[in-house]
Tab-separated table of C-alpha atoms and ligand atoms in Angstrom:
chain	number	residue	atom	x	y	z
A	1	MET	CA	-13.018	99.497	-33.739
A	2	ASP	CA	-11.870	98.430	-30.286
A	3	PHE	CA	-9.103	95.862	-30.529
A	4	THR	CA	-8.415	93.170	-27.964
A	5	PHE	CA	-5.111	92.936	-26.125
A	6	VAL	CA	-5.119	89.724	-24.117
A	7	SER	CA	-2.080	87.807	-25.384
A	8	ASP	CA	0.364	89.225	-22.868
A	9	HIS	CA	2.559	90.088	-25.793
A	10	LEU	CA	2.323	92.817	-28.372
A	11	ALA	CA	3.431	90.625	-31.279
A	12	LEU	CA	0.863	87.933	-30.472
A	13	ASP	CA	-1.911	90.493	-30.142
A	14	PHE	CA	-0.860	91.705	-33.553
A	15	ALA	CA	-1.017	88.161	-34.963
A	16	ALA	CA	-4.573	87.920	-33.640
A	17	THR	CA	-5.839	90.719	-35.876
A	18	LEU	CA	-6.818	87.899	-38.209
A	19	THR	CA	-9.221	85.928	-36.050
A	20	TRP	CA	-10.781	82.451	-36.230
A	21	ARG	CA	-8.190	81.512	-38.806
A	22	THR	CA	-9.175	77.874	-39.286
A	23	SER	CA	-12.952	78.236	-39.358
A	24	TYR	CA	-14.265	81.596	-40.559
A	25	PRO	CA	-11.386	84.055	-40.640
A	26	ILE	CA	-12.205	87.677	-39.946
A	27	GLU	CA	-9.724	90.306	-41.100
A	28	LEU	CA	-9.663	93.032	-38.464
A	29	LEU	CA	-7.109	95.046	-40.425
A	30	ALA	CA	-9.446	95.490	-43.367
A	31	GLU	CA	-8.537	99.105	-44.115
A	32	PRO	CA	-5.454	101.269	-43.576
A	33	ALA	CA	-7.413	103.150	-40.900
A	34	ASP	CA	-7.758	99.886	-38.941
A	35	LEU	CA	-3.990	99.535	-38.844
A	36	ALA	CA	-3.638	103.132	-37.654
A	37	ALA	CA	-6.175	102.390	-34.923
A	38	TRP	CA	-4.384	99.208	-33.890
A	39	VAL	CA	-0.947	100.779	-33.449
A	40	THR	CA	-2.526	103.635	-31.502
A	41	GLN	CA	-4.578	101.366	-29.231
A	42	ALA	CA	-1.538	99.148	-28.738
A	43	GLY	CA	0.200	102.190	-27.294
A	44	LEU	CA	2.911	102.040	-29.928
A	45	THR	CA	2.701	105.575	-31.202
A	46	ASP	CA	0.549	108.586	-30.408
A	47	ARG	CA	0.148	109.658	-34.030
A	48	PRO	CA	0.862	107.078	-36.716
A	49	GLY	CA	0.277	109.682	-39.404
A	50	ARG	CA	-1.146	108.785	-42.768
A	51	VAL	CA	-1.348	105.020	-43.299
A	52	GLY	CA	-1.616	103.894	-46.885
A	53	ARG	CA	-2.544	100.664	-48.621
A	54	ALA	CA	1.123	99.678	-49.067
A	55	ALA	CA	1.739	99.956	-45.329
A	56	LEU	CA	-1.288	97.753	-44.701
A	57	ASP	CA	0.119	95.126	-47.059
A	58	ARG	CA	3.490	95.273	-45.282
A	59	ALA	CA	1.798	94.973	-41.922
A	60	ARG	CA	-0.097	91.867	-42.983
A	61	LEU	CA	3.102	90.242	-44.271
A	62	LEU	CA	4.754	90.845	-40.923
A	63	ARG	CA	1.683	89.625	-39.069
A	64	GLU	CA	1.561	86.329	-40.943
A	65	ALA	CA	5.288	85.733	-40.409
A	66	VAL	CA	4.774	86.394	-36.687
A	67	TYR	CA	1.783	84.059	-36.551
A	68	ARG	CA	3.576	81.176	-38.276
A	69	THR	CA	6.645	81.626	-36.098
A	70	ALA	CA	4.527	81.734	-32.941
A	71	LEU	CA	2.819	78.517	-34.002
A	72	ALA	CA	6.225	76.910	-34.595
A	73	ALA	CA	7.343	78.029	-31.138
A	74	GLU	CA	4.186	76.640	-29.563
A	75	ARG	CA	4.660	73.306	-31.288
A	76	GLY	CA	8.367	73.169	-30.523
A	77	GLU	CA	9.186	73.121	-34.218
A	78	GLY	CA	11.728	75.122	-36.156
A	79	ALA	CA	10.677	78.420	-37.707
A	80	ALA	CA	10.638	78.972	-41.468
A	81	ALA	CA	13.814	80.719	-42.564
A	82	ALA	CA	11.847	83.188	-44.711
A	83	ASP	CA	9.736	84.227	-41.709
A	84	VAL	CA	12.789	84.694	-39.511
A	85	ARG	CA	14.388	86.815	-42.215
A	86	LEU	CA	11.281	88.929	-42.680
A	87	ILE	CA	10.891	89.609	-38.949
A	88	ARG	CA	14.569	90.531	-38.727
A	89	GLU	CA	14.393	92.838	-41.752
A	90	TYR	CA	11.335	94.674	-40.418
A	91	ALA	CA	13.072	95.176	-37.086
A	92	ALA	CA	16.149	96.694	-38.709
A	93	GLY	CA	14.435	100.016	-39.433
A	94	PRO	CA	14.089	102.909	-36.975
A	95	GLN	CA	11.681	102.248	-34.137
A	96	VAL	CA	9.237	104.323	-32.172
A	97	VAL	CA	10.860	106.803	-29.785
A	98	VAL	CA	9.425	106.959	-26.286
A	99	ALA	CA	10.192	110.347	-24.794
A	100	LEU	CA	9.486	111.015	-21.143
A	101	LYS	CA	7.635	114.295	-20.665
A	102	ALA	CA	6.862	114.168	-16.953
A	103	LEU	CA	6.202	111.619	-14.267
A	104	GLY	CA	3.369	109.488	-15.647
A	105	GLU	CA	3.542	111.086	-19.055
A	106	ALA	CA	5.461	109.906	-22.088
A	107	GLU	CA	5.214	110.797	-25.724
A	108	ARG	CA	5.468	108.059	-28.334
A	109	ARG	CA	6.745	109.387	-31.616
A	110	GLY	CA	6.860	107.442	-34.836
A	111	GLY	CA	4.976	106.745	-38.021
A	112	ILE	CA	3.553	103.449	-39.186
A	113	ASP	CA	6.916	102.081	-40.366
A	114	GLN	CA	8.473	102.790	-36.972
A	115	ALA	CA	5.510	101.124	-35.288
A	116	LEU	CA	5.873	97.986	-37.431
A	117	ALA	CA	9.625	97.934	-36.780
A	118	THR	CA	8.854	97.990	-33.055
A	119	VAL	CA	6.395	95.107	-33.388
A	120	ALA	CA	9.024	93.138	-35.306
A	121	ALA	CA	11.674	93.877	-32.680
A	122	ARG	CA	9.346	92.724	-29.914
A	123	ALA	CA	8.606	89.563	-31.907
A	124	GLY	CA	12.347	89.017	-32.251
A	125	GLU	CA	12.757	89.348	-28.494
A	126	LEU	CA	10.025	86.813	-27.867
A	127	PHE	CA	11.038	84.206	-30.424
A	128	GLY	CA	14.744	84.680	-29.848
A	129	GLY	CA	14.518	84.249	-26.082
A	130	ASP	CA	13.379	81.755	-23.492
A	131	ASP	CA	9.832	83.135	-23.377
A	132	ARG	CA	9.208	81.360	-26.674
A	133	HIS	CA	8.642	78.249	-24.550
A	134	LEU	CA	5.683	80.017	-22.914
A	135	VAL	CA	3.790	80.550	-26.160
A	136	ARG	CA	0.458	78.722	-25.979
A	137	HIS	CA	-2.535	78.238	-28.218
A	138	CYS	CA	-5.952	79.114	-26.804
A	139	ALA	CA	-7.995	76.032	-25.906
A	140	GLY	CA	-11.215	77.692	-27.039
A	141	ALA	CA	-13.089	75.940	-29.818
A	142	SER	CA	-12.184	77.589	-33.146
A	143	CYS	CA	-10.133	80.276	-31.403
A	144	THR	CA	-6.730	80.657	-33.053
A	145	ARG	CA	-5.265	83.200	-30.674
A	146	LEU	CA	-1.821	82.592	-29.214
A	147	PHE	CA	-0.622	84.013	-25.919
A	148	VAL	CA	2.310	83.992	-23.537
A	149	ASP	CA	1.510	81.975	-20.427
A	150	ARG	CA	2.890	84.016	-17.539
A	151	SER	CA	0.750	82.278	-14.929
A	152	ARG	CA	2.738	81.057	-11.937
A	153	ALA	CA	1.508	77.496	-12.357
A	154	GLY	CA	1.982	77.570	-16.128
A	155	ASN	CA	-1.546	76.353	-16.723
A	156	ARG	CA	-3.253	79.210	-18.513
A	157	ARG	CA	-5.574	77.769	-21.141
A	158	TRP	CA	-7.543	80.675	-22.552
A	159	CYS	CA	-6.658	83.773	-24.484
A	160	ASP	CA	-9.427	85.477	-22.556
A	161	LYS	CA	-11.185	83.906	-19.594
A	162	LEU	CA	-14.186	86.138	-20.132
A	163	SER	CA	-14.802	85.083	-23.728
A	164	CYS	CA	-13.231	81.722	-24.648
A	165	GLY	CA	-12.930	80.511	-21.030
A	166	SER	CA	-16.489	81.151	-19.963
A	167	ARG	CA	-17.923	79.820	-23.226
A	168	ALA	CA	-16.049	76.550	-22.772
A	169	ASN	CA	-16.985	76.297	-19.101
A	170	ALA	CA	-20.644	76.865	-19.891
A	171	SER	CA	-20.749	74.086	-22.492
A	172	ALA	CA	-18.813	71.703	-20.218
A	173	TYR	CA	-21.316	72.478	-17.450
A	174	ARG	CA	-24.225	71.752	-19.778
A	175	ARG	CA	-22.603	68.472	-20.840
A	176	ARG	CA	-21.991	67.400	-17.244
A	177	LYS	CA	-25.484	68.343	-16.216
A	178	SER	CA	-27.233	66.430	-19.007
A	179	ALA	CA	-24.949	63.412	-18.467
A	180	SER	CA	-25.591	63.205	-14.722
A	181	LEU	CA	-29.347	63.780	-14.697
A	182	PRO	CA	-31.346	60.625	-13.881
A	183	SER	CA	-33.981	59.978	-16.493
A	184	GLU	CA	-36.899	60.890	-14.232
A	185	MET	CA	-35.276	64.238	-13.659
A	186	ALA	CA	-34.614	64.908	-17.307
A	187	PRO	CA	-35.916	68.205	-18.575
A	188	PRO	CA	-39.538	67.980	-19.743
A	189	SER	CA	-39.959	67.148	-23.381
A	190	PRO	CA	-41.911	69.526	-25.582
A	191	HIS	CA	-44.963	67.183	-25.207
A	192	ASP	CA	-45.168	67.887	-21.486
A	193	ALA	CA	-45.453	71.594	-21.983
B	1	ZN	ZN1	-9.412	82.135	-27.273
Protein backbone atom coordinates (compact mmCIF):
# COMPACT_ATOMS: atom_id res chain seq x y z
CA MET A 1 0.00 0.00 0.00
CA ASP A 2 1.16 3.54 -0.72
CA PHE A 3 0.57 5.77 2.28
CA THR A 4 -0.10 9.49 2.11
CA PHE A 5 2.18 12.02 3.77
CA VAL A 6 0.54 15.43 3.49
CA SER A 7 0.18 16.60 7.10
CA ASP A 8 3.52 18.37 7.28
CA HIS A 9 4.17 16.39 10.41
CA LEU A 10 5.09 12.78 10.93
CA ALA A 11 2.86 12.31 13.99
CA LEU A 12 -0.20 13.71 12.20
CA ASP A 13 0.42 11.55 9.16
CA PHE A 14 0.54 8.64 11.56
CA ALA A 15 -2.78 9.69 13.13
CA ALA A 16 -4.30 9.69 9.65
CA THR A 17 -3.72 5.96 9.15
CA LEU A 18 -7.29 5.63 10.40
CA THR A 19 -9.18 7.65 7.81
CA TRP A 20 -12.70 9.12 7.58
CA ARG A 21 -13.07 8.60 11.30
CA THR A 22 -16.52 10.13 11.73
CA SER A 23 -18.25 8.67 8.68
CA TYR A 24 -16.87 5.35 7.43
CA PRO A 25 -13.54 4.72 9.12
CA ILE A 26 -10.96 2.80 7.14
CA GLU A 27 -8.13 1.15 9.06
CA LEU A 28 -5.00 1.47 6.95
CA LEU A 29 -2.91 -0.38 9.53
CA ALA A 30 -4.96 -3.54 9.19
CA GLU A 31 -2.05 -5.98 9.38
CA PRO A 32 1.41 -5.92 10.96
CA ALA A 33 2.87 -5.70 7.44
CA ASP A 34 0.99 -2.40 6.94
CA LEU A 35 2.73 -0.94 9.96
CA ALA A 36 6.11 -2.11 8.65
CA ALA A 37 5.30 -0.46 5.32
CA TRP A 38 4.24 2.78 7.00
CA VAL A 39 7.39 3.24 9.07
CA THR A 40 9.49 2.46 6.00
CA GLN A 41 7.60 4.84 3.71
CA ALA A 42 7.71 7.49 6.43
CA GLY A 43 11.49 7.27 6.22
CA LEU A 44 11.75 6.28 9.86
CA THR A 45 13.81 3.15 9.48
CA ASP A 46 15.28 1.25 6.55
CA ARG A 47 14.45 -2.18 7.95
CA PRO A 48 11.81 -2.38 10.67
CA GLY A 49 12.41 -6.10 11.01
CA ARG A 50 9.66 -8.48 11.97
CA VAL A 51 6.50 -6.68 13.09
CA GLY A 52 4.10 -8.72 15.14
CA ARG A 53 0.49 -8.34 16.21
CA ALA A 54 1.48 -6.93 19.62
CA ALA A 55 3.49 -4.15 17.97
CA LEU A 56 0.49 -3.32 15.80
CA ASP A 57 -1.69 -3.03 18.90
CA ARG A 58 0.88 -0.75 20.55
CA ALA A 59 1.10 1.36 17.43
CA ARG A 60 -2.66 1.86 17.32
CA LEU A 61 -2.72 2.89 20.99
CA LEU A 62 -0.08 5.51 20.30
CA ARG A 63 -1.88 6.64 17.16
CA GLU A 64 -5.17 7.20 18.95
CA ALA A 65 -3.46 9.13 21.77
CA VAL A 66 -1.77 11.30 19.13
CA TYR A 67 -5.04 11.86 17.30
CA ARG A 68 -6.96 12.89 20.42
CA THR A 69 -4.16 15.19 21.53
CA ALA A 70 -3.94 16.78 18.08
CA LEU A 71 -7.68 17.39 18.15
CA ALA A 72 -7.35 19.00 21.60
CA ALA A 73 -4.56 21.21 20.28
CA GLU A 74 -6.63 22.21 17.27
CA ARG A 75 -9.59 23.10 19.47
CA GLY A 76 -7.45 24.91 22.02
CA GLU A 77 -8.52 22.48 24.72
CA GLY A 78 -6.44 20.65 27.28
CA ALA A 79 -5.11 17.20 26.45
CA ALA A 80 -6.20 14.09 28.35
CA ALA A 81 -3.65 13.24 31.02
CA ALA A 82 -3.66 9.56 30.00
CA ASP A 83 -2.79 10.47 26.40
CA VAL A 84 0.03 12.77 27.48
CA ARG A 85 1.40 10.01 29.69
CA LEU A 86 1.19 7.42 26.94
CA ILE A 87 2.97 9.63 24.39
CA ARG A 88 5.68 10.40 26.94
CA GLU A 89 6.13 6.73 27.87
CA TYR A 90 6.45 5.65 24.24
CA ALA A 91 9.05 8.34 23.64
CA ALA A 92 11.17 7.20 26.58
CA GLY A 93 12.50 4.14 24.76
CA PRO A 94 15.47 4.09 22.38
CA GLN A 95 14.83 5.82 19.08
CA VAL A 96 15.90 5.25 15.52
CA VAL A 97 19.56 6.02 14.84
CA VAL A 98 20.31 8.05 11.73
CA ALA A 99 23.86 7.35 10.63
CA LEU A 100 25.44 9.41 7.89
CA LYS A 101 27.14 7.21 5.30
CA ALA A 102 28.10 9.77 2.68
CA LEU A 103 26.89 13.07 1.33
CA GLY A 104 23.25 12.44 0.40
CA GLU A 105 23.21 9.03 2.01
CA ALA A 106 22.12 8.12 5.51
CA GLU A 107 21.23 4.83 7.09
CA ARG A 108 18.27 4.64 9.44
CA ARG A 109 18.64 1.83 11.92
CA GLY A 110 15.96 0.67 14.29
CA GLY A 111 13.19 -1.84 14.74
CA ILE A 112 9.50 -1.17 15.11
CA ASP A 113 9.76 -0.15 18.78
CA GLN A 114 12.45 2.40 17.96
CA ALA A 115 10.30 3.71 15.11
CA LEU A 116 7.28 4.13 17.40
CA ALA A 117 9.46 5.82 20.03
CA THR A 118 10.56 8.29 17.35
CA VAL A 119 6.97 9.00 16.33
CA ALA A 120 6.10 9.60 19.99
CA ALA A 121 9.08 11.92 20.44
CA ARG A 122 8.08 13.91 17.37
CA ALA A 123 4.52 14.11 18.71
CA GLY A 124 5.92 15.37 22.00
CA GLU A 125 7.87 18.06 20.17
CA LEU A 126 4.77 19.18 18.32
CA PHE A 127 2.33 19.19 21.21
CA GLY A 128 4.85 20.49 23.71
CA GLY A 129 5.89 23.45 21.56
CA ASP A 130 4.43 26.49 19.88
CA ASP A 131 3.67 24.63 16.65
CA ARG A 132 0.70 23.08 18.43
CA HIS A 133 -1.11 26.33 17.62
CA LEU A 134 -0.68 25.54 13.91
CA VAL A 135 -2.54 22.24 14.07
CA ARG A 136 -5.60 22.42 11.80
CA HIS A 137 -8.41 20.13 10.79
CA CYS A 138 -8.98 19.57 7.07
CA ALA A 139 -12.02 21.44 5.76
CA GLY A 140 -12.89 18.59 3.40
CA ALA A 141 -16.29 17.01 3.91
CA SER A 142 -15.89 13.86 6.03
CA CYS A 143 -12.10 14.17 6.00
CA THR A 144 -10.68 13.80 9.50
CA ARG A 145 -7.06 14.48 8.69
CA LEU A 146 -5.14 17.00 10.77
CA PHE A 147 -2.14 18.95 9.54
CA VAL A 148 0.32 21.63 10.55
CA ASP A 149 -0.40 24.88 8.72
CA ARG A 150 3.00 26.21 7.69
CA SER A 151 1.60 28.50 5.01
CA ARG A 152 2.90 32.06 5.25
CA ALA A 153 -0.60 33.50 5.44
CA GLY A 154 -1.79 30.83 7.87
CA ASN A 155 -4.78 30.02 5.72
CA ARG A 156 -4.22 26.45 4.61
CA ARG A 157 -7.56 24.66 4.60
CA TRP A 158 -6.95 21.25 3.06
CA CYS A 159 -4.91 18.25 4.02
CA ASP A 160 -4.31 17.77 0.32
CA LYS A 161 -5.25 20.34 -2.30
CA LEU A 162 -5.34 17.66 -4.96
CA SER A 163 -7.88 15.46 -3.19
CA CYS A 164 -9.96 17.29 -0.56
CA GLY A 165 -9.29 20.78 -2.00
CA SER A 166 -10.25 20.06 -5.58
CA ARG A 167 -13.29 18.01 -4.57
CA ALA A 168 -14.60 20.90 -2.48
CA ASN A 169 -13.83 23.45 -5.19
CA ALA A 170 -15.63 21.38 -7.80
CA SER A 171 -18.81 21.10 -5.72
CA ALA A 172 -18.70 24.82 -4.82
CA TYR A 173 -18.33 25.60 -8.54
CA ARG A 174 -21.32 23.41 -9.37
CA ARG A 175 -23.37 25.11 -6.64
CA ARG A 176 -22.44 28.59 -7.86
CA LYS A 177 -23.15 27.68 -11.44
CA SER A 178 -26.61 26.23 -10.79
CA ALA A 179 -27.49 29.16 -8.50
CA SER A 180 -26.50 31.83 -11.02
CA LEU A 181 -28.02 30.32 -14.16
CA PRO A 182 -31.13 32.19 -15.37
CA SER A 183 -34.02 29.83 -15.85
CA GLU A 184 -33.97 30.03 -19.64
CA MET A 185 -30.36 28.95 -19.55
CA ALA A 186 -30.95 26.07 -17.18
CA PRO A 187 -29.64 22.75 -18.37
CA PRO A 188 -32.16 20.89 -20.54
CA SER A 189 -34.45 18.58 -18.65
CA PRO A 190 -34.54 14.92 -19.60
CA HIS A 191 -37.76 15.64 -21.62
CA ASP A 192 -35.86 17.89 -24.01
CA ALA A 193 -33.41 15.21 -24.93
ZN1 LIG B 1 -8.69 16.32 3.81
